[in-house]
Amino acid sequence: ILFILYICFFFFQAEDGIRDAQESRGLGDVYKRQIQDNVEASEIETETGAQAVEVCSHNVDMIMKRILKGSEPGSNQNKKITTALTRILPYLTQNLEQPCAQMMSYFKDKLDYSMLTTGKRDEALFFFKRFIEILETAPNNYSNLRKTLIQEEIIHKTFDVLKTISTDFDKINLEALEKQHELITLGLHIVLGALNGCPEIQDLLVDYHLCELIYKLSETSIKVGHVGKYAEMIVDFMTSKKHILSDKASGVFLELKEKEKLEKKRIFEQKKREMLMNLGKVKQTKPEEQQQQKPKTSFKFEELEEEKGISCIVCHEGYTYRPNDILGVYIYTKRAKIQDEESLLHLNKTIEQNGISSVTHFTPIHLSCHNAAVKADKALKKPKTEWEGAEIRNSHTKCNNWLPLRGPKTSDSDYENSLVKFFTCLESTGQLSQERLWVIFNDLRNLLTKIAKQENLSKDTKGGTIEHNIKLIPLIMQLTLHFFKKPANKEKSVIYASSLENLLEKLKKKDIRNITPEILYTLLTLALFAMDTDKWFKEAKYLIFTTLMKLAGASYRAEIKKAQVQKGSKQQPFIVSPVLEPEKEDKEPTSFLLNEEQKQNDQSNEFNVIAQPHMIFVWLIESIFNKISGSKAQTPVINIQEVLETFLTKNNEKLLNDFEEIGSSFKNEIVKKKSVEDFVAILNLKDSINLEYGSIENFINELLLPKQF
């Protein structure tokens, strides 16, 4: 009983998995959050040989009987219990042949697709769902469990159902698909679970000539229920290098993918030639007149570039082929509290106002393509609203707005016109209490804050990772800069620059009254638009970083004091022994966060939790400044907005690649850094700190001692 309770608890915890970066249709990728890394078969086995088979068979019978109670008419068994027991089941087989076969015997006759169209639909659906849960949960190395699908001919029945919508390999009978989409969806879901770790079933896809059919179903034109997304997941699985794959089956899918790529290239070349022929066409005249009339312009096909950078999810074209057609991305925007502009700039106690906070799955689409898709969605038999249809195109990730990406040849007027859509949708979030410039700027600040604090970016949308959202930063920066350039906001740049100078003067004097991390986050973001890079690298970065650490130290000491009051303890905060003090012979020297033993100290970990978001935020601003200045050589930039405009609009492909590099560094390196010493090294602040404090240890001592700064 205790074992069963433990497994139940473990599975409920596993339900809160985090989605991976590559998600083409936004489905919760349950196959990539299986728990085989945590619970291996060797950890579950308690018996060996015949005794193990007997014990496992008994456990399977016991759990299956309890699960079957949930299918009885009028059963009041909790659905969560049924689901939890089902997900335990594959582990109880321990991948032994007899228990696996015994488990499948319960499903063999119940997995009847024809029952789904009869009065026994609910009963059949119950067994299909339980069976899919088993396949989802079974670890990759449970090949015997999946092979029983072949032995019991369950997978063969599924393949036969899939072939009912195919007239000739990759030809789809759309009418049959519409009628049987529920059966096809269940079949594809079973196939997806069965393929994992079982090359034998993968080869059967080739033998049944289903590879071409599944690849055809994965196309974006297939919008029947959830058929498309499961088919696409199968294609992604069979073309990935992360899984155990049959060379035979994976080779077919890779070949189909390459054929599709070549076909798209052929269509692109054909369209390009047709366009150029129209541009260079002359009137039909007599032969002698034709010799005299020649096209004024000659076109060299080899000089024309193919589409580069991001392209529209609908037409697969971007700014190379359609330079004057505005491209943007779907975003999800909601109301959020922001700081009042006037009070913050005067470093007074801030007042909260209404603002916005945006996240994205970064699905590019032309505004014209979006409008055409909206029109088509409304004409369906079951019409979809604008954002219901957009959610499907957006990898099944919730969205309610569209934000333009300015291209190299996009004029100010075209960009301004495209913003009508953005602000029209924005009005649905409610009345904004601040000017547009301040609202958009704080949207950028809110996104940077979420990244620095490592918040769940897909909490509201069920899609979108750090890789997607890091690329949203330059789009919001483009929009912010656009408003900075408006004549009505010319004085704003001067006011903001003056506020930053006032802040730096206060920090030089060690005056941090009324200063909070939230205020510094806002002013740090403002520095991207109102501070030259030379001042950032040489002065501002150090002053703001050390101030944030002092504020973190104050929060840490407040927590210690609070804990002492609650426990009645007089324990002193953990203090670093300064390097300048002589070491005692009978006691080893101590230093904060400088060796693995002290990193485990509860108090140091508590300080890290408080300080890490501040340090990451400074790193984000530093990384963007490095990209703006073009190198880490800290090249002086006097007019930041002129350089920023070139950086944000000259080359979209390079711009997004720059931010992808920032996102990669964040995910693979920065989030693993915890200590002040780590970030001092990353931000190149060691010399400055040594100059003022003597050593990093002395600096950290000042952070942790109960002292007013």
XYZ file of C-alpha atoms in Angstrom:
709
model
C 0.000 0.000 0.000
C 2.812 2.412 0.899
C 4.477 1.660 -2.428
C 1.279 2.473 -4.322
C 0.825 5.716 -2.361
C 4.415 6.719 -3.128
C 3.963 6.123 -6.853
C 0.660 8.058 -6.830
C 2.341 11.018 -5.202
C 5.234 10.832 -7.644
C 2.950 10.841 -10.669
C 0.892 13.806 -9.485
C 4.140 15.721 -9.076
C 5.185 14.735 -12.597
C 2.059 16.341 -14.024
C 3.575 19.822 -13.639
C 6.281 19.310 -16.278
C 7.789 22.222 -18.235
C 7.438 22.248 -22.031
C 10.438 22.016 -24.325
C 11.726 24.764 -26.616
C 10.745 23.174 -29.941
C 6.955 22.903 -30.060
C 5.445 23.376 -33.468
C 1.803 23.077 -32.424
C 1.972 23.859 -28.725
C 0.886 20.416 -27.428
C 2.047 19.640 -23.872
C 4.929 17.367 -24.757
C 4.206 14.508 -22.371
C 6.547 12.201 -24.223
C 9.503 14.432 -23.342
C 8.730 14.659 -19.664
C 8.522 10.978 -18.861
C 10.079 9.934 -15.621
C 12.425 7.228 -16.791
C 15.412 9.258 -15.589
C 14.042 9.200 -12.048
C 12.496 5.758 -11.783
C 14.345 3.034 -13.644
C 13.081 -0.503 -13.817
C 15.971 -1.661 -11.662
C 14.735 0.541 -8.806
C 11.241 -0.957 -8.906
C 12.180 -4.628 -9.137
C 12.065 -6.391 -5.830
C 11.914 -10.000 -6.994
C 13.698 -12.008 -9.669
C 12.861 -14.832 -12.046
C 9.543 -16.658 -11.846
C 8.694 -15.035 -8.527
C 9.041 -11.561 -10.102
C 6.712 -12.551 -12.957
C 4.143 -13.856 -10.466
C 4.340 -10.735 -8.280
C 4.101 -8.373 -11.267
C 1.166 -10.286 -12.749
C -0.648 -10.130 -9.414
C -0.015 -6.372 -9.149
C -1.251 -5.795 -12.712
C -4.457 -7.736 -12.023
C -5.054 -5.855 -8.768
C -4.610 -2.412 -10.329
C -6.557 -3.260 -13.518
C -9.575 -4.389 -11.509
C -9.524 -1.104 -9.624
C -9.188 0.855 -12.881
C -12.103 -1.033 -14.453
C -14.388 0.154 -11.662
C -14.153 3.589 -13.261
C -15.766 2.259 -16.449
C -18.803 0.809 -14.702
C -22.080 2.703 -15.224
C -22.756 5.072 -12.349
C -19.244 4.644 -10.952
C -18.276 7.368 -8.486
C -14.569 6.579 -8.594
C -12.476 9.753 -8.662
C -11.023 10.394 -12.133
C -7.686 11.452 -10.642
C -7.383 8.094 -8.890
C -8.174 6.271 -12.139
C -5.563 8.326 -14.014
C -2.927 7.857 -11.320
C -3.461 4.085 -11.194
C -3.292 3.884 -14.982
C 0.026 5.691 -15.046
C 1.410 3.330 -12.386
C 0.484 0.285 -14.427
C 3.406 0.115 -16.907
C 5.923 0.263 -14.053
C 4.233 -2.652 -12.313
C 4.885 -4.845 -15.372
C 8.635 -4.172 -15.009
C 8.724 -4.707 -18.810
C 8.372 -8.475 -18.295
C 6.657 -10.279 -21.171
C 3.949 -12.142 -19.237
C 2.728 -9.162 -17.132
C 2.773 -6.960 -20.266
C 0.725 -9.514 -22.207
C -1.635 -9.884 -19.247
C -2.183 -6.124 -19.106
C -2.833 -5.968 -22.857
C -5.391 -8.770 -22.590
C -7.662 -6.371 -20.708
C -7.522 -3.927 -23.609
C -7.388 -6.213 -26.652
C -11.131 -6.584 -27.176
C -12.049 -3.166 -25.780
C -9.945 -1.152 -28.220
C -12.558 -1.523 -30.915
C -12.805 1.558 -33.142
C -16.246 0.525 -34.403
C -17.650 0.808 -30.841
C -16.973 4.568 -30.949
C -19.873 4.990 -33.372
C -22.323 2.871 -31.360
C -24.120 3.070 -28.036
C -20.998 1.734 -26.320
C -19.008 4.842 -27.225
C -18.400 5.974 -23.620
C -17.090 2.570 -22.566
C -14.796 2.359 -25.602
C -13.542 5.901 -25.077
C -12.692 5.036 -21.447
C -10.423 2.187 -22.555
C -8.818 4.199 -25.352
C -7.909 7.005 -22.935
C -6.482 4.587 -20.355
C -4.462 2.820 -23.051
C -3.008 6.109 -24.311
C -2.067 7.078 -20.731
C -0.167 3.795 -20.390
C 1.791 4.413 -23.592
C 2.530 8.005 -22.568
C 3.906 6.917 -19.199
C 5.856 3.813 -20.191
C 9.621 4.574 -20.264
C 11.574 4.430 -23.522
C 13.288 1.173 -22.562
C 10.000 -0.722 -22.054
C 10.178 -2.352 -25.502
C 8.459 -5.591 -24.427
C 5.396 -3.629 -23.381
C 5.157 -1.984 -26.794
C 5.929 -5.202 -28.671
C 2.779 -6.717 -27.194
C 0.867 -4.255 -29.390
C 2.246 -6.199 -32.353
C 1.630 -9.619 -30.790
C -1.965 -8.765 -29.866
C -2.448 -7.038 -33.268
C -3.616 -3.854 -31.574
C -1.282 -1.712 -33.637
C -2.418 -3.453 -36.819
C -6.042 -2.484 -36.124
C -4.904 1.093 -35.592
C -2.990 1.145 -38.875
C -6.026 -0.252 -40.708
C -8.179 2.577 -39.365
C -5.644 5.172 -40.533
C -5.631 3.677 -44.024
C -9.395 4.200 -44.371
C -8.819 7.886 -45.130
C -6.124 7.207 -47.718
C -6.895 6.601 -51.379
C -3.309 6.121 -52.492
C -0.447 6.417 -49.977
C -0.313 10.215 -49.536
C -3.727 11.012 -51.049
C -6.229 11.926 -48.329
C -9.975 11.494 -48.562
C -10.993 14.716 -46.827
C -14.640 13.706 -46.609
C -13.721 10.479 -44.798
C -11.331 12.419 -42.564
C -14.091 14.838 -41.536
C -16.405 11.948 -40.645
C -13.800 9.869 -38.808
C -11.583 12.556 -37.312
C -12.148 11.288 -33.741
C -11.034 7.763 -34.698
C -8.049 9.088 -36.640
C -7.029 11.345 -33.726
C -7.100 8.435 -31.264
C -5.207 6.258 -33.741
C -2.458 8.838 -34.245
C -2.209 9.350 -30.477
C -1.714 5.596 -29.976
C 0.875 5.460 -32.768
C 2.804 8.325 -31.174
C 3.011 6.487 -27.845
C 3.812 3.155 -29.475
C 6.753 4.464 -31.533
C 8.777 5.514 -28.490
C 11.653 3.065 -28.061
C 10.213 0.426 -30.405
C 11.910 0.263 -33.852
C 9.740 -2.748 -34.764
C 6.558 -0.631 -34.729
C 8.410 2.149 -36.539
C 9.245 -0.284 -39.364
C 5.590 -1.311 -39.572
C 4.770 2.281 -40.585
C 6.868 1.708 -43.700
C 5.366 -1.725 -44.369
C 1.836 -0.300 -44.155
C 2.830 2.674 -46.370
C 1.675 5.087 -43.650
C 4.724 7.373 -43.582
C 3.503 9.368 -46.579
C -0.035 9.593 -45.195
C 1.084 10.806 -41.764
C 3.419 13.342 -43.357
C 0.519 14.642 -45.464
C -1.680 14.911 -42.357
C 1.003 17.013 -40.642
C 0.636 19.848 -43.159
C -0.795 23.102 -41.858
C -3.654 22.832 -44.354
C -5.110 19.954 -42.314
C -7.305 21.690 -39.745
C -9.630 18.865 -38.734
C -9.784 18.572 -34.948
C -6.426 17.607 -33.437
C -5.393 15.392 -36.352
C -2.750 17.804 -37.630
C -0.911 18.314 -34.357
C -0.580 14.589 -33.560
C 0.600 13.853 -37.099
C 3.164 16.636 -36.840
C 4.383 15.291 -33.502
C 4.939 11.876 -35.123
C 6.920 13.499 -37.940
C 8.993 15.505 -35.446
C 9.628 12.338 -33.411
C 10.726 10.315 -36.438
C 13.081 13.032 -37.683
C 14.632 13.854 -34.318
C 18.068 12.692 -33.219
C 17.030 12.439 -29.571
C 15.164 9.128 -29.802
C 15.787 5.446 -30.560
C 14.847 5.257 -34.237
C 14.794 2.662 -36.974
C 17.060 3.673 -39.862
C 14.472 2.317 -42.269
C 11.535 4.365 -40.960
C 13.388 7.538 -40.021
C 15.040 7.521 -43.452
C 11.624 7.633 -45.144
C 10.466 10.598 -43.041
C 13.740 12.471 -43.616
C 13.415 11.869 -47.351
C 9.845 13.218 -47.314
C 11.033 16.283 -45.428
C 13.789 16.892 -47.973
C 11.335 16.494 -50.858
C 9.027 19.073 -49.287
C 11.927 21.476 -48.901
C 12.926 21.069 -52.556
C 9.310 21.490 -53.699
C 8.973 24.745 -51.754
C 12.208 25.940 -53.318
C 10.909 25.035 -56.782
C 7.649 26.928 -56.195
C 9.586 29.922 -54.923
C 11.823 29.950 -58.000
C 8.792 29.645 -60.269
C 7.026 32.580 -58.597
C 10.206 34.620 -58.779
C 10.572 33.987 -62.504
C 6.924 34.802 -63.188
C 7.249 38.084 -61.334
C 10.419 39.050 -63.183
C 8.976 38.072 -66.534
C 6.048 40.386 -65.853
C 8.426 43.178 -64.923
C 10.514 42.771 -68.070
C 7.718 41.959 -70.532
C 7.390 44.054 -73.778
C 4.459 44.481 -76.139
C 4.061 41.999 -78.988
C 5.159 43.767 -82.176
C 6.528 42.908 -85.570
C 9.891 41.091 -85.651
C 11.756 44.117 -87.020
C 10.271 46.327 -84.287
C 11.082 43.744 -81.596
C 14.754 44.008 -82.489
C 14.658 47.720 -81.811
C 12.678 47.382 -78.541
C 14.594 45.814 -75.713
C 13.678 45.693 -72.055
C 15.229 48.626 -70.301
C 16.284 46.432 -67.408
C 17.988 43.062 -67.524
C 17.549 40.690 -64.606
C 20.165 38.250 -63.390
C 18.490 35.425 -61.481
C 21.680 34.438 -59.697
C 21.843 37.885 -58.084
C 18.457 37.466 -56.384
C 18.514 36.082 -52.871
C 16.287 33.398 -51.424
C 14.169 34.126 -48.372
C 16.322 34.630 -45.286
C 15.453 35.133 -41.672
C 11.964 34.576 -40.342
C 9.069 33.879 -42.669
C 5.288 33.946 -42.409
C 3.642 30.807 -41.001
C 1.003 31.020 -43.764
C 2.780 32.036 -46.986
C 6.343 31.090 -45.909
C 7.662 34.417 -47.217
C 9.402 37.198 -45.336
C 11.102 40.538 -45.920
C 13.411 39.220 -48.660
C 10.555 38.340 -51.015
C 7.950 40.794 -49.691
C 9.969 43.730 -48.329
C 7.008 46.112 -48.106
C 4.518 43.741 -46.494
C 4.576 44.119 -42.698
C 5.500 40.953 -40.823
C 4.758 40.503 -37.130
C 4.291 37.887 -34.407
C 1.358 36.766 -32.311
C 1.571 37.850 -28.665
C -0.532 37.553 -25.539
C -0.988 40.799 -23.620
C -2.659 41.283 -20.252
C -3.104 44.082 -17.762
C -0.220 44.679 -15.348
C 0.699 47.290 -12.794
C 3.518 49.693 -13.712
C 5.174 52.570 -11.881
C 3.928 56.107 -12.354
C 6.287 57.946 -14.712
C 6.582 61.288 -12.936
C 7.075 59.943 -9.409
C 9.648 57.387 -10.564
C 11.726 59.884 -12.534
C 11.939 62.079 -9.435
C 12.916 59.018 -7.366
C 9.921 59.534 -5.111
C 7.706 56.848 -3.651
C 6.201 55.232 -6.738
C 2.490 55.011 -7.466
C 1.119 52.037 -9.383
C -0.699 52.659 -12.651
C -2.320 50.459 -15.306
C 0.063 49.008 -17.866
C 0.559 45.803 -19.872
C 2.716 42.682 -19.882
C 3.294 40.638 -23.057
C 4.622 37.151 -23.839
C 4.853 35.185 -27.086
C 5.343 31.867 -28.832
C 6.974 33.928 -31.607
C 4.922 32.733 -34.571
C 5.620 35.118 -37.501
C 2.734 36.083 -39.790
C 2.009 38.897 -42.224
C -0.828 41.149 -41.126
C -2.420 40.592 -44.535
C -2.129 36.799 -44.128
C -3.652 37.053 -40.662
C -6.600 39.076 -41.988
C -7.164 36.576 -44.818
C -7.057 33.678 -42.333
C -9.558 35.447 -40.061
C -11.930 35.821 -43.000
C -11.543 32.134 -43.869
C -12.111 31.062 -40.245
C -15.387 32.977 -40.121
C -16.575 31.227 -43.300
C -16.173 27.711 -41.847
C -19.170 25.513 -41.032
C -18.237 26.023 -37.406
C -16.916 29.596 -37.497
C -13.978 30.538 -35.320
C -13.375 33.912 -33.742
C -10.283 35.864 -34.751
C -8.153 34.668 -31.858
C -9.469 31.092 -31.789
C -8.135 30.661 -35.304
C -4.953 32.530 -34.458
C -4.368 30.227 -31.486
C -4.256 27.229 -33.842
C -1.778 28.974 -36.141
C 0.202 30.019 -33.062
C 1.116 26.407 -32.186
C -2.046 26.134 -30.061
C -0.731 28.875 -27.793
C -3.149 31.505 -26.522
C -2.796 34.945 -28.136
C -4.837 38.145 -28.335
C -2.668 40.591 -30.278
C -0.176 41.034 -33.106
C 3.078 43.000 -32.815
C 4.908 44.164 -35.972
C 8.557 43.449 -36.714
C 10.027 46.378 -38.594
C 11.925 45.385 -41.736
C 14.977 47.064 -43.325
C 12.788 48.822 -45.922
C 9.745 49.520 -43.746
C 8.872 53.214 -43.784
C 7.762 55.137 -40.709
C 4.283 55.573 -42.194
C 3.852 51.863 -43.005
C 5.045 50.918 -39.535
C 2.689 53.487 -37.982
C -0.240 52.083 -39.982
C 0.523 48.548 -38.830
C 0.338 49.714 -35.213
C -3.374 50.433 -35.600
C -4.008 46.691 -35.248
C -1.778 46.443 -32.180
C -3.379 49.323 -30.280
C -6.913 48.339 -31.292
C -6.370 44.945 -29.697
C -4.613 46.575 -26.754
C -7.718 48.606 -25.928
C -9.538 45.371 -25.094
C -7.273 44.947 -22.057
C -8.771 48.113 -20.539
C -8.021 51.807 -20.242
C -4.324 52.621 -19.857
C -3.525 55.394 -17.398
C -0.139 56.432 -18.883
C 1.136 57.685 -22.229
C 1.795 55.084 -24.930
C 5.581 55.518 -24.779
C 5.676 54.802 -21.042
C 3.278 51.841 -21.349
C 5.277 50.176 -24.164
C 8.583 50.882 -22.444
C 7.302 49.238 -19.246
C 6.115 46.235 -21.257
C 9.791 45.732 -22.130
C 10.782 46.238 -18.499
C 8.166 43.674 -17.371
C 9.415 41.088 -19.849
C 13.044 41.551 -18.755
C 11.919 41.243 -15.122
C 10.101 37.968 -15.806
C 13.188 36.560 -17.493
C 15.493 37.721 -14.683
C 13.221 36.178 -12.048
C 12.897 32.996 -14.136
C 9.112 33.149 -14.028
C 6.934 30.700 -15.940
C 6.458 32.530 -19.250
C 3.756 30.130 -20.474
C 1.578 30.334 -17.356
C -1.235 32.219 -19.104
C -0.780 30.935 -22.653
C 0.249 27.260 -22.271
C 3.080 27.847 -24.736
C 6.208 29.910 -25.323
C 9.626 29.320 -23.806
C 12.598 31.536 -22.963
C 13.868 30.989 -26.535
C 10.645 32.431 -27.946
C 10.291 35.331 -25.530
C 13.907 36.506 -25.701
C 13.237 37.306 -29.394
C 10.271 39.479 -28.405
C 12.658 41.961 -26.743
C 13.918 43.605 -29.992
C 10.337 43.986 -31.302
C 9.273 45.888 -28.192
C 12.497 47.899 -28.413
C 11.631 48.826 -32.019
C 8.213 50.029 -30.910
C 9.644 51.985 -27.966
C 12.222 53.678 -30.196
C 9.491 54.545 -32.705
C 7.682 56.542 -30.012
C 10.914 58.158 -28.831
C 11.366 59.551 -32.350
C 7.953 61.217 -32.433
C 8.157 65.062 -32.236
C 5.902 65.094 -29.176
C 8.410 62.918 -27.285
C 11.657 64.690 -28.203
C 11.935 66.251 -24.766
C 11.432 62.840 -23.148
C 14.908 61.692 -24.131
C 16.430 64.712 -22.376
C 14.267 64.197 -19.278
C 15.105 60.499 -19.073
C 18.827 61.120 -19.563
C 18.707 63.738 -16.811
C 16.951 61.296 -14.462
C 19.655 58.717 -15.091
C 22.361 61.283 -14.340
C 20.602 62.216 -11.084
C 20.451 58.561 -10.144
C 24.167 58.052 -10.746
C 25.005 61.121 -8.659
C 22.942 59.767 -5.759
C 24.629 56.372 -6.002
C 28.091 57.948 -6.034
C 27.211 59.583 -2.729
C 25.980 56.224 -1.335
C 22.527 57.762 -1.026
C 19.997 55.016 -1.651
C 17.016 56.512 0.125
C 13.757 55.768 -1.733
C 15.700 53.451 -4.059
C 14.167 49.997 -4.592
C 15.104 47.155 -6.943
C 11.915 47.850 -8.923
C 12.983 51.464 -9.513
C 16.442 50.350 -10.600
C 14.965 47.742 -12.967
C 12.985 50.503 -14.675
C 15.954 52.868 -14.895
C 18.220 50.064 -16.116
C 15.800 49.430 -18.977
C 15.621 53.168 -19.641
C 19.407 53.234 -20.000
C 19.059 51.263 -23.260
C 17.402 54.334 -24.842
C 18.881 57.285 -22.941
C 22.471 56.427 -21.963
C 25.506 56.153 -24.202
C 27.335 52.844 -24.040
C 30.581 54.402 -22.822
C 28.910 55.696 -19.646
C 27.251 52.334 -19.097
C 30.440 50.295 -19.335
C 32.651 52.687 -17.362
C 30.363 53.941 -14.614
C 26.669 53.068 -14.516
C 27.016 49.290 -14.573
C 29.229 49.229 -11.477
C 27.176 51.731 -9.475
C 23.842 50.053 -10.195
C 25.168 46.521 -9.644
C 26.692 47.322 -6.257
C 23.543 49.189 -5.213
C 21.358 46.228 -6.124
C 23.635 43.978 -4.073
C 23.310 46.356 -1.100
C 19.529 46.230 -1.426
C 19.702 42.433 -1.588
C 21.877 42.476 1.535
C 19.315 44.638 3.332
C 16.550 42.194 2.390
C 18.703 39.301 3.555
C 19.373 40.924 6.922
C 15.660 41.678 7.310
C 14.893 37.998 6.737
C 17.497 36.992 9.333
C 16.022 39.420 11.837
C 12.521 38.168 11.146
C 13.638 34.574 11.654
C 15.368 35.497 14.912
C 12.193 37.115 16.233
C 10.113 34.106 15.280
C 12.543 31.577 16.789
C 13.745 33.719 19.693
C 17.283 33.131 18.436
C 20.262 35.438 18.762
C 22.149 33.805 15.929
C 24.325 36.270 14.027
C 24.279 36.497 10.232
C 26.881 34.524 8.331
C 29.951 36.775 7.843
C 32.948 36.486 5.591
C 36.418 36.685 7.039
C 38.135 39.540 5.197
C 41.179 38.591 3.204
C 43.200 41.312 4.961
C 42.758 39.660 8.381
C 45.504 37.222 9.447
C 44.413 33.601 9.382
C 44.310 31.743 12.689
C 46.326 28.546 12.814
C 43.667 26.567 14.641
C 40.858 27.630 12.294
C 40.546 27.336 8.549
C 39.865 30.625 6.716
C 36.302 31.188 5.566
C 34.956 32.967 2.523
C 31.420 33.469 1.288
C 30.410 31.564 -1.850
C 34.006 30.783 -2.768
C 34.001 27.007 -2.208
C 31.508 24.179 -2.564
C 31.146 23.576 1.172
C 30.018 27.121 1.910
C 27.652 27.149 -1.092
C 25.576 24.666 0.846
C 25.216 27.045 3.766
C 21.521 27.838 4.240
C 22.185 31.508 4.867
C 24.342 31.976 1.787
C 21.719 30.190 -0.308
C 19.079 32.536 1.069
C 21.141 35.538 0.004
C 21.666 33.992 -3.461
C 17.915 33.602 -3.927
C 17.430 37.304 -3.220
C 20.422 38.552 -5.207
C 20.348 36.336 -8.311
C 17.442 38.080 -10.136
C 19.156 41.462 -9.639
C 22.424 40.134 -11.045
C 20.677 38.505 -14.011
C 18.836 41.739 -14.816
C 22.126 43.663 -14.952
C 23.570 40.886 -17.139
C 20.629 41.171 -19.565
C 21.162 44.925 -19.958
C 24.916 44.367 -20.310
C 24.348 41.733 -23.021
C 22.059 44.039 -25.013
C 24.559 46.904 -24.731
C 27.286 44.566 -26.001
C 25.163 43.703 -29.044
C 24.345 47.365 -29.687
C 27.986 48.445 -29.518
C 28.984 45.581 -31.799
C 31.613 44.026 -29.554
C 32.748 43.663 -25.975
C 35.475 46.204 -26.579
C 33.139 48.772 -25.064
C 33.245 51.021 -28.109
C 32.028 54.516 -27.143
C 28.618 55.371 -28.596
C 27.558 58.972 -28.198
C 24.069 59.103 -29.767
C 22.540 55.880 -28.482
C 19.231 56.247 -30.342
C 20.869 56.616 -33.768
C 22.972 53.504 -33.218
C 20.003 51.708 -31.703
C 17.868 52.402 -34.787
C 20.510 50.889 -37.073
C 20.914 47.909 -34.756
C 17.163 47.237 -34.602
C 16.212 47.673 -38.268
C 19.188 47.059 -40.579
C 19.224 43.254 -40.564
C 16.341 41.290 -39.019
C 18.106 37.951 -39.350
C 21.205 39.150 -37.491
C 19.077 40.998 -34.926
C 17.126 37.883 -33.967
C 20.289 35.765 -34.031
C 21.881 38.203 -31.568
C 19.015 37.754 -29.136
C 18.962 33.993 -29.684
C 22.616 34.021 -28.541
C 21.601 35.955 -25.419
C 18.838 33.423 -24.772
C 21.205 30.499 -25.252
C 23.750 31.980 -22.825
C 20.970 32.642 -20.316
C 19.600 29.099 -20.468
C 22.893 27.197 -20.636
C 25.170 29.320 -18.452
C 23.700 32.270 -16.561
C 20.875 30.513 -14.694
C 23.466 28.133 -13.264
C 25.438 30.999 -11.751
C 24.430 31.759 -8.170
C 27.115 33.735 -6.398
C 28.167 37.362 -6.369
C 31.686 36.276 -7.309
C 30.346 34.518 -10.451
C 28.560 37.621 -11.710
C 31.389 39.988 -10.757
C 33.588 37.942 -13.097
C 30.968 37.768 -15.874
C 30.324 41.526 -15.736
C 34.048 42.403 -15.558
C 33.665 44.272 -12.257
C 36.424 42.624 -10.240
C 38.949 45.467 -10.634
C 36.396 48.135 -9.694
C 35.297 46.241 -6.580
C 38.869 45.533 -5.508
C 39.690 49.215 -5.947
C 36.869 50.363 -3.645
C 36.568 47.484 -1.164
C 39.947 45.766 -1.267
C 38.468 42.392 -2.233
C 35.231 40.680 -3.160
C 35.165 39.094 0.323
C 35.235 42.529 1.945
C 32.455 43.690 -0.372
C 30.265 40.711 0.563
C 30.957 41.318 4.258
C 29.551 44.807 3.887
C 26.445 43.347 2.262
C 25.771 40.964 5.112
C 26.785 42.964 8.179
C 23.889 44.739 9.948
C 25.025 48.126 8.765
C 23.238 51.044 7.149
C 24.617 52.145 3.784
